[in-house]
Short mmCIF file of C-alpha atoms and ligand atoms in Angstrom, two decimals:
data_model
loop_
_atom_site.label_atom_id
_atom_site.label_comp_id
_atom_site.label_asym_id
_atom_site.label_seq_id
_atom_site.Cartn_x
_atom_site.Cartn_y
_atom_site.Cartn_z
CA MET A 132 0.00 0.00 0.00
CA TRP A 133 1.05 3.60 -0.50
CA PHE A 134 0.46 6.05 2.32
CA CYS A 135 0.57 9.82 2.25
CA THR A 136 2.94 11.13 4.92
CA ALA A 137 1.03 14.38 5.13
CA CYS A 138 -2.53 13.23 5.63
CA GLY A 139 -2.26 9.45 6.00
CA ALA A 140 -4.53 8.63 3.08
CA ASP A 141 -3.87 5.21 1.54
CA SER A 142 -3.89 4.15 -2.05
CA PRO A 143 -3.12 0.85 -3.75
CA LYS A 144 -0.76 2.51 -6.23
CA TRP A 145 1.82 5.24 -6.22
CA ALA A 146 0.84 8.75 -7.18
CA GLY A 147 2.96 11.85 -7.49
CA ARG A 148 0.26 13.87 -5.85
CA CYS A 149 -1.79 12.62 -2.93
CA PRO A 150 -5.37 12.11 -4.16
CA ALA A 151 -6.74 13.09 -0.74
CA CYS A 152 -4.84 16.19 0.32
CA GLY A 153 -3.21 17.24 -2.93
CA GLN A 154 0.35 17.39 -1.56
CA TRP A 155 3.13 16.47 -3.95
CA ASN A 156 5.70 13.77 -3.35
CA THR A 157 4.30 12.52 -0.09
CA MET A 158 3.33 8.94 -0.98
CA VAL A 159 5.52 6.27 0.62
CA GLU A 160 5.23 2.52 0.19
CA GLU A 161 4.52 0.36 3.20
CA LYS A 162 3.97 -3.36 3.44
CA VAL A 163 0.64 -4.26 4.90
CA SER A 164 -0.35 -7.80 5.74
CA ALA A 165 -3.70 -8.87 4.40
CA GLY A 166 -5.26 -9.21 7.84
CA ALA A 167 -4.34 -5.75 8.98
CA ALA A 168 -5.46 -4.03 5.83
CA SER A 169 -8.97 -5.39 6.08
CA GLY A 170 -8.91 -4.94 9.84
CA SER A 171 -8.26 -1.24 9.64
CA SER A 172 -11.24 -0.65 7.41
CA LYS A 173 -13.60 -2.29 9.90
CA PRO A 174 -15.33 0.12 12.24
CA LEU A 175 -13.76 0.30 15.68
CA GLY A 176 -15.18 -2.32 17.98
CA GLY A 177 -16.51 -4.10 14.93
CA SER A 178 -20.05 -3.92 16.22
CA ARG A 179 -22.98 -4.29 13.86
CA VAL A 180 -25.50 -2.96 16.35
CA LYS A 181 -27.31 -0.03 14.79
CA ALA A 182 -27.65 3.14 16.81
CA THR A 183 -31.01 4.86 16.79
CA PRO A 184 -31.02 8.59 16.09
CA LYS A 185 -32.15 10.69 19.04
CA ALA A 186 -33.33 14.27 19.25
CA VAL A 187 -30.56 16.50 20.56
CA ASN A 188 -32.79 17.71 23.34
CA ASP A 189 -33.45 14.17 24.56
CA ILE A 190 -29.81 13.32 25.04
CA ALA A 191 -28.92 13.56 28.69
CA ALA A 192 -26.03 15.94 29.25
CA VAL A 193 -23.46 14.44 31.55
CA ASP A 194 -20.39 16.23 32.68
CA GLU A 195 -17.32 14.40 31.53
CA PRO A 196 -15.61 12.93 34.57
CA ARG A 197 -12.18 14.50 34.76
CA LEU A 198 -8.99 13.60 36.51
CA HIS A 199 -7.48 16.66 38.05
CA MET A 200 -3.81 16.98 37.15
CA PRO A 201 -1.30 18.35 39.63
CA SER A 202 -0.25 21.14 37.30
CA GLU A 203 -2.85 23.90 37.07
CA GLU A 204 -1.42 25.13 33.78
CA LEU A 205 -1.93 21.66 32.29
CA ASN A 206 -5.45 21.49 33.68
CA ARG A 207 -6.32 24.77 32.09
CA VAL A 208 -5.00 23.75 28.69
CA LEU A 209 -6.87 20.44 28.93
CA GLY A 210 -10.05 22.36 29.71
CA GLY A 211 -10.28 21.45 33.41
CA GLY A 212 -8.48 18.14 33.72
CA LEU A 213 -7.89 14.89 31.90
CA VAL A 214 -11.20 13.46 30.69
CA LYS A 215 -11.69 9.76 31.45
CA GLY A 216 -11.47 7.60 28.37
CA SER A 217 -9.99 10.38 26.31
CA ILE A 218 -6.86 10.16 24.26
CA VAL A 219 -4.53 13.13 24.29
CA LEU A 220 -1.59 13.68 21.98
CA LEU A 221 1.27 15.76 23.33
CA GLY A 222 3.51 16.92 20.52
CA GLY A 223 6.75 18.84 20.50
CA GLU A 224 10.26 18.94 19.18
CA PRO A 225 12.75 16.50 20.65
CA GLY A 226 14.28 17.74 23.88
CA ILE A 227 11.67 20.37 24.59
CA GLY A 228 10.51 18.65 27.78
CA LYS A 229 7.51 16.48 26.87
CA SER A 230 8.64 13.47 28.87
CA THR A 231 9.54 15.72 31.78
CA LEU A 232 6.13 17.41 31.75
CA VAL A 233 4.23 14.14 31.74
CA LEU A 234 6.44 12.32 34.21
CA GLN A 235 6.45 15.22 36.62
CA ASN A 236 2.67 15.38 36.61
CA LEU A 237 2.21 11.66 36.96
CA LEU A 238 4.68 11.36 39.81
CA ALA A 239 2.69 13.92 41.75
CA ILE A 240 -0.55 11.92 41.46
CA ARG A 241 -0.43 9.61 44.46
CA ASN A 242 -3.69 7.73 44.49
CA LYS A 243 -3.85 6.45 40.92
CA ARG A 244 -2.11 3.52 39.27
CA ILE A 245 -0.16 4.77 36.33
CA LEU A 246 1.64 2.94 33.57
CA TYR A 247 4.31 4.81 31.70
CA VAL A 248 5.43 3.00 28.56
CA SER A 249 8.70 4.27 27.25
CA GLY A 250 10.01 3.27 23.87
CA GLU A 251 12.77 5.83 23.90
CA GLU A 252 14.56 5.74 27.20
CA SER A 253 15.73 2.94 29.44
CA ALA A 254 14.23 2.50 32.89
CA THR A 255 17.47 3.80 34.44
CA GLN A 256 17.35 6.96 32.38
CA LEU A 257 13.77 7.51 33.43
CA LYS A 258 14.70 6.85 37.03
CA LEU A 259 17.46 9.45 36.83
CA ARG A 260 14.98 11.94 35.47
CA ALA A 261 12.42 11.06 38.13
CA ASP A 262 15.07 11.59 40.82
CA ARG A 263 15.87 14.96 39.36
CA ILE A 264 12.23 15.97 39.61
CA GLY A 265 11.93 14.66 43.17
CA ARG A 266 10.51 11.65 44.89
CA GLY A 267 7.00 10.90 43.76
CA SER A 268 4.21 8.38 43.86
CA ASP A 269 4.77 4.67 44.48
CA ASN A 270 1.99 3.87 42.06
CA CYS A 271 3.76 4.94 38.93
CA PHE A 272 5.06 1.99 36.93
CA ILE A 273 7.52 2.26 34.11
CA VAL A 274 8.05 -0.26 31.35
CA CYS A 275 10.37 0.00 28.37
CA GLU A 276 8.49 -1.61 25.54
CA THR A 277 7.99 -1.04 21.84
CA SER A 278 5.61 -3.83 20.91
CA LEU A 279 1.95 -2.94 21.02
CA GLU A 280 0.94 -6.50 21.85
CA ASN A 281 3.29 -6.56 24.84
CA ILE A 282 2.02 -3.18 25.98
CA PHE A 283 -1.49 -4.61 26.16
CA GLU A 284 -0.17 -7.49 28.28
CA HIS A 285 1.38 -5.00 30.68
CA ILE A 286 -1.87 -3.08 30.78
CA GLU A 287 -3.65 -6.25 31.79
CA SER A 288 -1.23 -7.07 34.59
CA ILE A 289 -0.94 -3.54 35.99
CA ALA A 290 -4.51 -2.35 35.31
CA PRO A 291 -3.48 1.30 35.12
CA GLU A 292 -5.84 4.21 35.67
CA ILE A 293 -3.75 6.41 33.41
CA LEU A 294 -1.66 5.19 30.50
CA VAL A 295 1.20 7.07 28.86
CA VAL A 296 2.95 6.02 25.67
CA ASP A 297 6.25 7.81 25.07
CA SER A 298 6.41 8.06 22.10
CA ILE A 299 3.80 6.83 19.64
CA GLN A 300 6.47 6.82 16.90
CA THR A 301 8.51 4.15 18.68
CA ILE A 302 5.86 1.50 19.10
CA ALA A 303 4.81 -1.03 16.49
CA THR A 304 2.29 -3.80 16.11
CA ASP A 305 3.16 -7.27 14.78
CA THR A 306 0.22 -7.20 12.38
CA LEU A 307 2.07 -4.80 10.10
CA ASP A 308 5.43 -5.46 8.50
CA SER A 309 6.44 -1.82 8.33
CA SER A 310 8.82 -0.32 10.84
CA ALA A 311 7.88 1.75 13.89
CA GLY A 312 7.14 5.35 13.10
CA SER A 313 5.67 4.68 9.66
CA VAL A 314 2.26 6.07 8.86
CA GLY A 315 0.60 2.67 8.93
CA GLN A 316 2.14 1.70 12.28
CA VAL A 317 1.35 4.98 13.95
CA ARG A 318 -2.21 4.79 12.72
CA GLU A 319 -2.79 1.17 13.75
CA CYS A 320 -1.21 1.64 17.19
CA ALA A 321 -3.13 4.85 17.86
CA ALA A 322 -6.38 3.22 16.76
CA ALA A 323 -5.78 0.25 19.08
CA LEU A 324 -5.00 2.57 22.00
CA LEU A 325 -8.05 4.67 21.20
CA LYS A 326 -10.21 1.57 21.34
CA PHE A 327 -8.63 0.68 24.66
CA ALA A 328 -9.27 4.17 26.05
CA LYS A 329 -12.92 4.19 25.00
CA GLU A 330 -13.63 0.66 26.26
CA SER A 331 -11.86 0.96 29.59
CA SER A 332 -12.35 4.71 30.11
CA VAL A 333 -8.69 4.94 31.03
CA PRO A 334 -7.23 8.20 29.76
CA VAL A 335 -4.30 7.70 27.40
CA ILE A 336 -1.58 10.26 26.83
CA LEU A 337 0.41 9.79 23.65
CA ILE A 338 3.67 11.63 23.21
CA GLY A 339 4.62 12.40 19.63
CA HIS A 340 7.56 14.06 17.96
CA ILE A 341 7.24 16.95 15.64
CA ASN A 342 9.48 17.14 12.63
CA LYS A 343 11.24 20.20 11.30
CA GLU A 344 8.27 21.46 9.33
CA GLY A 345 6.35 21.69 12.57
CA THR A 346 3.90 18.94 11.80
CA LEU A 347 3.70 15.77 13.82
CA ALA A 348 6.06 13.53 11.91
CA GLY A 349 4.02 11.63 9.38
CA PRO A 350 1.09 10.97 11.68
CA LYS A 351 -0.97 14.00 10.82
CA VAL A 352 -3.48 11.16 10.83
CA LEU A 353 -3.35 11.16 14.59
CA GLU A 354 -4.84 14.58 14.82
CA HIS A 355 -8.30 13.43 13.88
CA ILE A 356 -8.14 10.18 15.82
CA VAL A 357 -7.32 11.74 19.18
CA ASP A 358 -9.56 13.89 21.38
CA ALA A 359 -7.04 16.58 22.10
CA VAL A 360 -3.75 17.69 20.59
CA LEU A 361 -1.46 19.65 22.86
CA GLN A 362 1.72 21.21 21.62
CA PHE A 363 4.69 21.93 23.81
CA GLU A 364 6.91 24.58 22.32
CA GLY A 365 9.60 27.04 23.13
CA ASP A 366 13.06 28.02 22.20
CA ARG A 367 15.64 25.63 23.52
CA GLN A 368 17.93 28.56 24.27
CA TYR A 369 15.38 30.05 26.63
CA MET A 370 13.86 28.30 29.56
CA TYR A 371 10.26 29.23 28.89
CA ARG A 372 7.97 26.60 27.49
CA LEU A 373 4.48 27.12 26.16
CA LEU A 374 1.78 24.49 26.18
CA ARG A 375 -1.04 25.10 23.73
CA ALA A 376 -4.11 23.14 22.79
CA ILE A 377 -4.35 22.85 19.01
CA LYS A 378 -7.45 20.73 19.20
CA ASN A 379 -9.58 19.90 22.21
CA ARG A 380 -12.91 18.12 22.14
CA PHE A 381 -13.41 18.88 25.82
CA GLY A 382 -12.27 22.45 26.13
CA SER A 383 -11.16 25.60 24.44
CA THR A 384 -8.17 25.76 22.13
CA SER A 385 -7.29 29.27 23.10
CA GLU A 386 -5.72 28.40 26.41
CA LEU A 387 -2.05 28.63 27.02
CA GLY A 388 0.10 27.17 29.76
CA ILE A 389 3.49 28.63 30.56
CA TYR A 390 6.33 26.75 32.21
CA GLU A 391 9.92 27.39 32.98
CA MET A 392 12.45 24.58 32.63
CA GLN A 393 14.63 24.44 35.69
CA GLN A 394 17.29 22.16 37.08
CA ARG A 395 14.67 20.21 38.98
CA GLY A 396 11.96 19.94 36.38
CA LEU A 397 9.35 22.32 35.06
CA ARG A 398 8.01 25.17 37.15
CA GLU A 399 4.61 26.67 36.44
CA VAL A 400 4.59 30.32 35.58
CA SER A 401 1.24 31.53 36.79
CA ASN A 402 1.94 35.21 36.33
CA PRO A 403 3.75 35.48 33.00
CA SER A 404 3.77 39.26 32.93
CA GLU A 405 6.14 39.54 35.85
CA MET A 406 8.82 37.54 34.15
CA LEU A 407 8.40 39.15 30.76
CA VAL A 408 9.10 42.68 31.81
CA SER A 409 12.65 43.22 32.94
CA ARG A 410 13.33 45.85 35.54
CA HIS A 411 16.62 47.36 34.31
CA GLY A 412 17.41 48.32 37.90
CA GLY A 413 15.01 51.24 37.79
CA GLU A 414 16.86 52.92 34.93
CA GLU A 415 14.83 54.18 31.99
CA LEU A 416 16.28 53.04 28.68
CA SER A 417 15.36 54.11 25.20
CA GLY A 418 14.14 51.46 22.79
CA VAL A 419 12.07 49.61 25.37
CA ALA A 420 8.29 49.53 25.20
CA VAL A 421 5.73 47.45 27.01
CA GLY A 422 2.86 45.92 25.06
CA VAL A 423 -0.26 44.26 26.39
CA THR A 424 -0.94 41.13 24.39
CA LEU A 425 -3.37 38.31 24.58
CA GLU A 426 -2.54 34.65 24.26
CA GLY A 427 -5.78 32.77 24.03
CA ILE A 428 -7.93 34.61 26.49
CA ARG A 429 -5.12 35.41 28.85
CA PRO A 430 -3.73 38.91 28.74
CA PHE A 431 -0.15 39.55 29.58
CA ILE A 432 2.40 42.20 29.43
CA ILE A 433 5.43 41.82 27.28
CA GLU A 434 8.54 43.86 26.78
CA VAL A 435 9.61 44.84 23.27
CA GLN A 436 13.19 45.95 22.80
CA SER A 437 14.48 47.68 19.74
CA LEU A 438 17.72 49.16 18.59
CA VAL A 439 17.89 51.53 15.66
CA SER A 440 21.28 52.66 14.47
CA SER A 441 22.81 54.07 11.31
CA ALA A 442 23.67 51.33 8.87
CA ALA A 443 27.40 50.72 8.83
CA TYR A 444 27.31 49.04 5.44
CA GLY A 445 25.34 49.72 2.31
CA THR A 446 22.32 47.54 2.98
CA PRO A 447 20.58 48.19 6.29
CA GLN A 448 20.05 45.15 8.46
CA ARG A 449 16.73 44.02 9.77
CA SER A 450 16.78 41.44 12.50
CA VAL A 451 13.81 40.20 14.48
CA THR A 452 13.32 37.63 17.21
CA GLY A 453 9.91 36.65 18.53
CA PHE A 454 7.96 38.76 16.05
CA ASP A 455 7.04 38.32 12.41
CA ALA A 456 9.80 39.85 10.26
CA LYS A 457 7.42 40.71 7.42
CA ARG A 458 5.13 42.45 9.83
CA MET A 459 8.01 44.52 11.19
CA ASN A 460 8.96 45.56 7.66
CA MET A 461 5.41 46.64 7.09
CA LEU A 462 5.43 48.68 10.30
CA LEU A 463 8.72 50.29 9.25
CA ALA A 464 7.18 51.20 5.91
CA VAL A 465 4.22 52.77 7.69
CA LEU A 466 6.58 54.79 9.89
CA GLU A 467 8.51 55.94 6.85
CA LYS A 468 5.56 56.84 4.68
CA ARG A 469 2.92 58.01 7.16
CA VAL A 470 4.89 59.46 10.03
CA GLY A 471 7.93 60.60 8.10
CA PHE A 472 10.74 58.77 9.88
CA LYS A 473 13.57 57.89 7.53
CA LEU A 474 14.27 54.39 8.76
CA GLY A 475 15.20 53.04 5.35
CA VAL A 476 18.87 53.82 5.94
CA LYS A 477 18.95 52.49 9.50
CA ASP A 478 19.71 49.08 10.96
CA VAL A 479 16.72 47.93 12.97
CA PHE A 480 16.90 45.15 15.54
CA LEU A 481 13.85 43.97 17.37
CA ASN A 482 13.54 41.52 20.20
CA ILE A 483 10.63 40.23 22.25
CA ALA A 484 11.87 39.59 25.77
CA GLY A 485 11.76 36.04 27.10
CA GLY A 486 12.00 34.24 23.78
CA LEU A 487 8.27 34.18 23.20
CA LYS A 488 6.75 34.29 19.75
CA VAL A 489 3.85 36.66 19.62
CA ASN A 490 1.18 36.69 16.92
CA ASP A 491 -1.21 39.15 18.50
CA PRO A 492 -1.52 42.18 16.18
CA ALA A 493 -2.14 44.35 19.24
CA LEU A 494 1.59 44.26 19.85
CA ASP A 495 2.12 46.45 16.76
CA LEU A 496 1.88 49.63 18.76
CA GLY A 497 4.45 48.41 21.26
CA VAL A 498 6.81 47.48 18.42
CA ILE A 499 6.42 50.88 16.80
CA ALA A 500 6.89 52.67 20.12
CA ALA A 501 10.09 50.73 20.84
CA ILE A 502 11.49 51.51 17.40
CA LEU A 503 10.60 55.20 17.65
CA SER A 504 11.95 55.43 21.16
CA SER A 505 15.29 54.03 20.06
CA ASN A 506 15.30 56.21 16.96
CA VAL A 507 14.81 59.48 18.86
CA ASP A 508 16.76 58.10 21.84
CA ILE A 509 14.13 59.10 24.36
CA ALA A 510 13.04 56.53 26.93
CA ILE A 511 9.39 55.70 27.41
CA PRO A 512 8.64 56.47 31.07
CA HIS A 513 8.18 53.63 33.52
CA GLY A 514 4.64 52.44 33.99
CA TRP A 515 3.56 53.10 30.42
CA CYS A 516 2.17 50.33 28.26
CA MET A 517 0.14 50.09 25.06
CA ALA A 518 -2.00 47.93 22.81
CA GLY A 519 -3.13 48.57 19.26
CA GLU A 520 -3.01 47.20 15.77
CA ILE A 521 -1.46 49.39 13.07
CA GLY A 522 -3.12 49.66 9.69
CA LEU A 523 -1.37 50.52 6.43
CA THR A 524 -2.61 54.09 6.55
CA GLY A 525 -0.99 54.63 9.91
CA GLU A 526 -4.25 54.41 11.83
CA ILE A 527 -4.39 52.54 15.12
CA ARG A 528 -7.09 49.93 14.87
CA PRO A 529 -9.21 48.59 17.73
CA VAL A 530 -8.11 45.36 19.38
CA THR A 531 -10.06 42.55 21.00
CA ARG A 532 -10.81 42.32 24.72
CA ILE A 533 -9.57 45.78 25.56
CA GLU A 534 -11.14 45.66 29.06
CA GLN A 535 -9.08 42.63 29.98
CA ARG A 536 -5.91 44.23 28.72
CA ILE A 537 -6.57 47.38 30.70
CA THR A 538 -7.35 45.50 33.91
CA GLU A 539 -4.27 43.30 33.51
CA ALA A 540 -2.09 46.37 32.98
CA GLU A 541 -3.53 47.98 36.05
CA LYS A 542 -3.10 44.82 38.10
CA LEU A 543 0.58 44.86 37.25
CA GLY A 544 1.00 48.37 38.50
CA MET A 545 1.07 50.21 35.17
CA SER A 546 0.16 53.88 35.44
CA ASP A 547 -0.70 54.72 31.82
CA ILE A 548 -1.96 52.79 28.83
CA ILE A 549 -2.30 53.90 25.22
CA ILE A 550 -5.19 52.28 23.40
CA PRO A 551 -6.83 52.73 20.00
CA ALA A 552 -9.34 55.57 19.80
CA GLY A 553 -12.92 54.38 19.90
CA ASN A 554 -11.99 50.99 21.30
CA LEU A 555 -13.55 51.55 24.70
CA LYS A 556 -17.22 51.52 23.72
CA GLY A 557 -19.16 50.57 26.83
CA PHE A 558 -16.21 50.04 29.18
CA ASP A 559 -16.64 51.94 32.41
CA THR A 560 -13.30 53.66 32.92
CA SER A 561 -14.22 54.92 36.37
CA ARG A 562 -13.63 51.40 37.70
CA VAL A 563 -9.93 51.58 36.94
CA SER A 564 -7.37 54.02 38.18
CA ILE A 565 -4.89 53.55 35.33
CA ARG A 566 -4.76 56.59 33.04
CA ILE A 567 -6.12 55.76 29.60
CA HIS A 568 -4.84 57.62 26.52
CA GLU A 569 -6.63 57.15 23.24
CA ALA A 570 -4.74 57.47 19.99
CA ALA A 571 -6.23 57.32 16.50
CA LYS A 572 -3.00 57.49 14.52
CA VAL A 573 0.63 56.58 15.01
CA ALA A 574 1.44 60.29 15.06
CA ASP A 575 -0.96 60.77 18.02
CA ALA A 576 0.73 57.99 19.95
CA PHE A 577 4.09 59.56 19.19
CA ARG A 578 2.91 62.91 20.56
CA ILE A 579 1.50 61.28 23.69
CA LEU A 580 4.76 59.45 24.36
CA PHE A 581 7.41 61.94 23.37
CA GLY A 582 5.58 65.25 23.36
P1 TYD B 171 12.74 15.78 27.80
O1 TYD B 171 11.57 15.70 28.70
O2 TYD B 171 13.60 14.57 27.70
O3 TYD B 171 12.31 16.20 26.34
P2 TYD B 171 11.44 15.38 25.28
O4 TYD B 171 10.76 14.26 25.96
O5 TYD B 171 10.49 16.42 24.75
O6 TYD B 171 12.38 14.94 24.22
O7 TYD B 171 13.58 17.03 28.31
C1 TYD B 171 14.80 17.28 27.80
C2 TYD B 171 15.53 18.48 28.33
O8 TYD B 171 15.10 19.02 29.55
C3 TYD B 171 16.93 18.01 28.55
O9 TYD B 171 17.74 18.70 27.64
C4 TYD B 171 17.26 18.33 29.94
C5 TYD B 171 16.22 19.29 30.38
N1 TYD B 171 15.83 19.10 31.79
C6 TYD B 171 16.07 20.13 32.70
O10 TYD B 171 16.61 21.18 32.37
N2 TYD B 171 15.68 19.96 34.01
C7 TYD B 171 15.09 18.82 34.45
O11 TYD B 171 14.76 18.70 35.64
C8 TYD B 171 14.85 17.77 33.50
C9 TYD B 171 14.22 16.48 33.92
C10 TYD B 171 15.24 17.95 32.19
MG1 MG B 172 11.13 12.23 25.66
#
């Protein structure tokens, strides 16, 4: 059989372009034994019992029973805990801390039997890691196994209440000839584990590796099999790690969990703003602006640093970390054309503190303010922050959830906030003591900041 590595579609013959998803050059050949091929097309559970359609209103609504995880950040991303009988895929680049995150959480659950299947590390390696994190539960069992059939035997003997498979790409079933990590194997193994989760209502956590392109290696297929896909990301050079839900059948996908990797495991960062704004020892520096951004529904305050200097060589340099480079170029063009700053001959460096990647357009105003501040070499006073999206005409456009941004800024002791004009609508400003400045255009914001 030929399988598409992008979407997992199968086809009896090779094709240059996947008939299902249209990607080029993604079909790979895999040997499938006759039994497995027909097995995978059977509905899960193989039951022939017909279900009778019911009116939506007649279906009793039951709250999904959830297992509360020790880490509150993880609970939030899961939508309130691990749902019984659900299957969760935790993806991330190698070395980002997936095994640490899961092991650390499991070791802190004392009253549940847990089976941790590791296909990647030896029991001693896992023990070393567990010791690093600290002594945990006596009910957490570890087995190094890569055969799916053997894993089910272990499940029978241990009868776990939570099952972890680290990683799905290392396990293989005997029914297929292909090697572990191939599309067919990943799909068969995940389907078997899914069936186990639904029948036993034991939650299953699958760990999966992400390849360079940022997709789960091959098994894109997994994304529609599983109930939730969590992604653990971060820059390996920095210690911050972000946990996002990409898909969640039992919760919102806009939640974000923040961790810090330390010597003794991951630490939850429950107030991200405090760590993202550096203090500079009370000194006011030019080129530093504070933006109020939103990740999911959680507002936080982020420091933008910029350095603008005369280009030493012919072509000016543009260097960005943590922000979209194209977007910065657009903002520079707006500054040049609409506000009249000649930045075309300057080197511009931009950095988002803490190694975070921010996609929220409301950070535009902070980026522009940092660049302008460095350009005129005037520091933005302490306690000032801002939020606003910049349009091509130089107007400052309204942003979402402005009330939350304002309250978060106030909570963190900010004294002044610049927001887009007309963004407030019904918000009752008398409830907050932070001074609110409205700006309709970049030029207005510039006047407010630098006079
Ligand atoms: P790991 O969980 O093995 O990553 P993954 O399972 O995603 O491949 O974590 C790997 C990194 O984390 C490793 O480089 C060491 C670091 N680490 C710490 O800094 N502190 C710790 O307490 C632990 C356990 C790991
Ligand atoms: Mg690992």
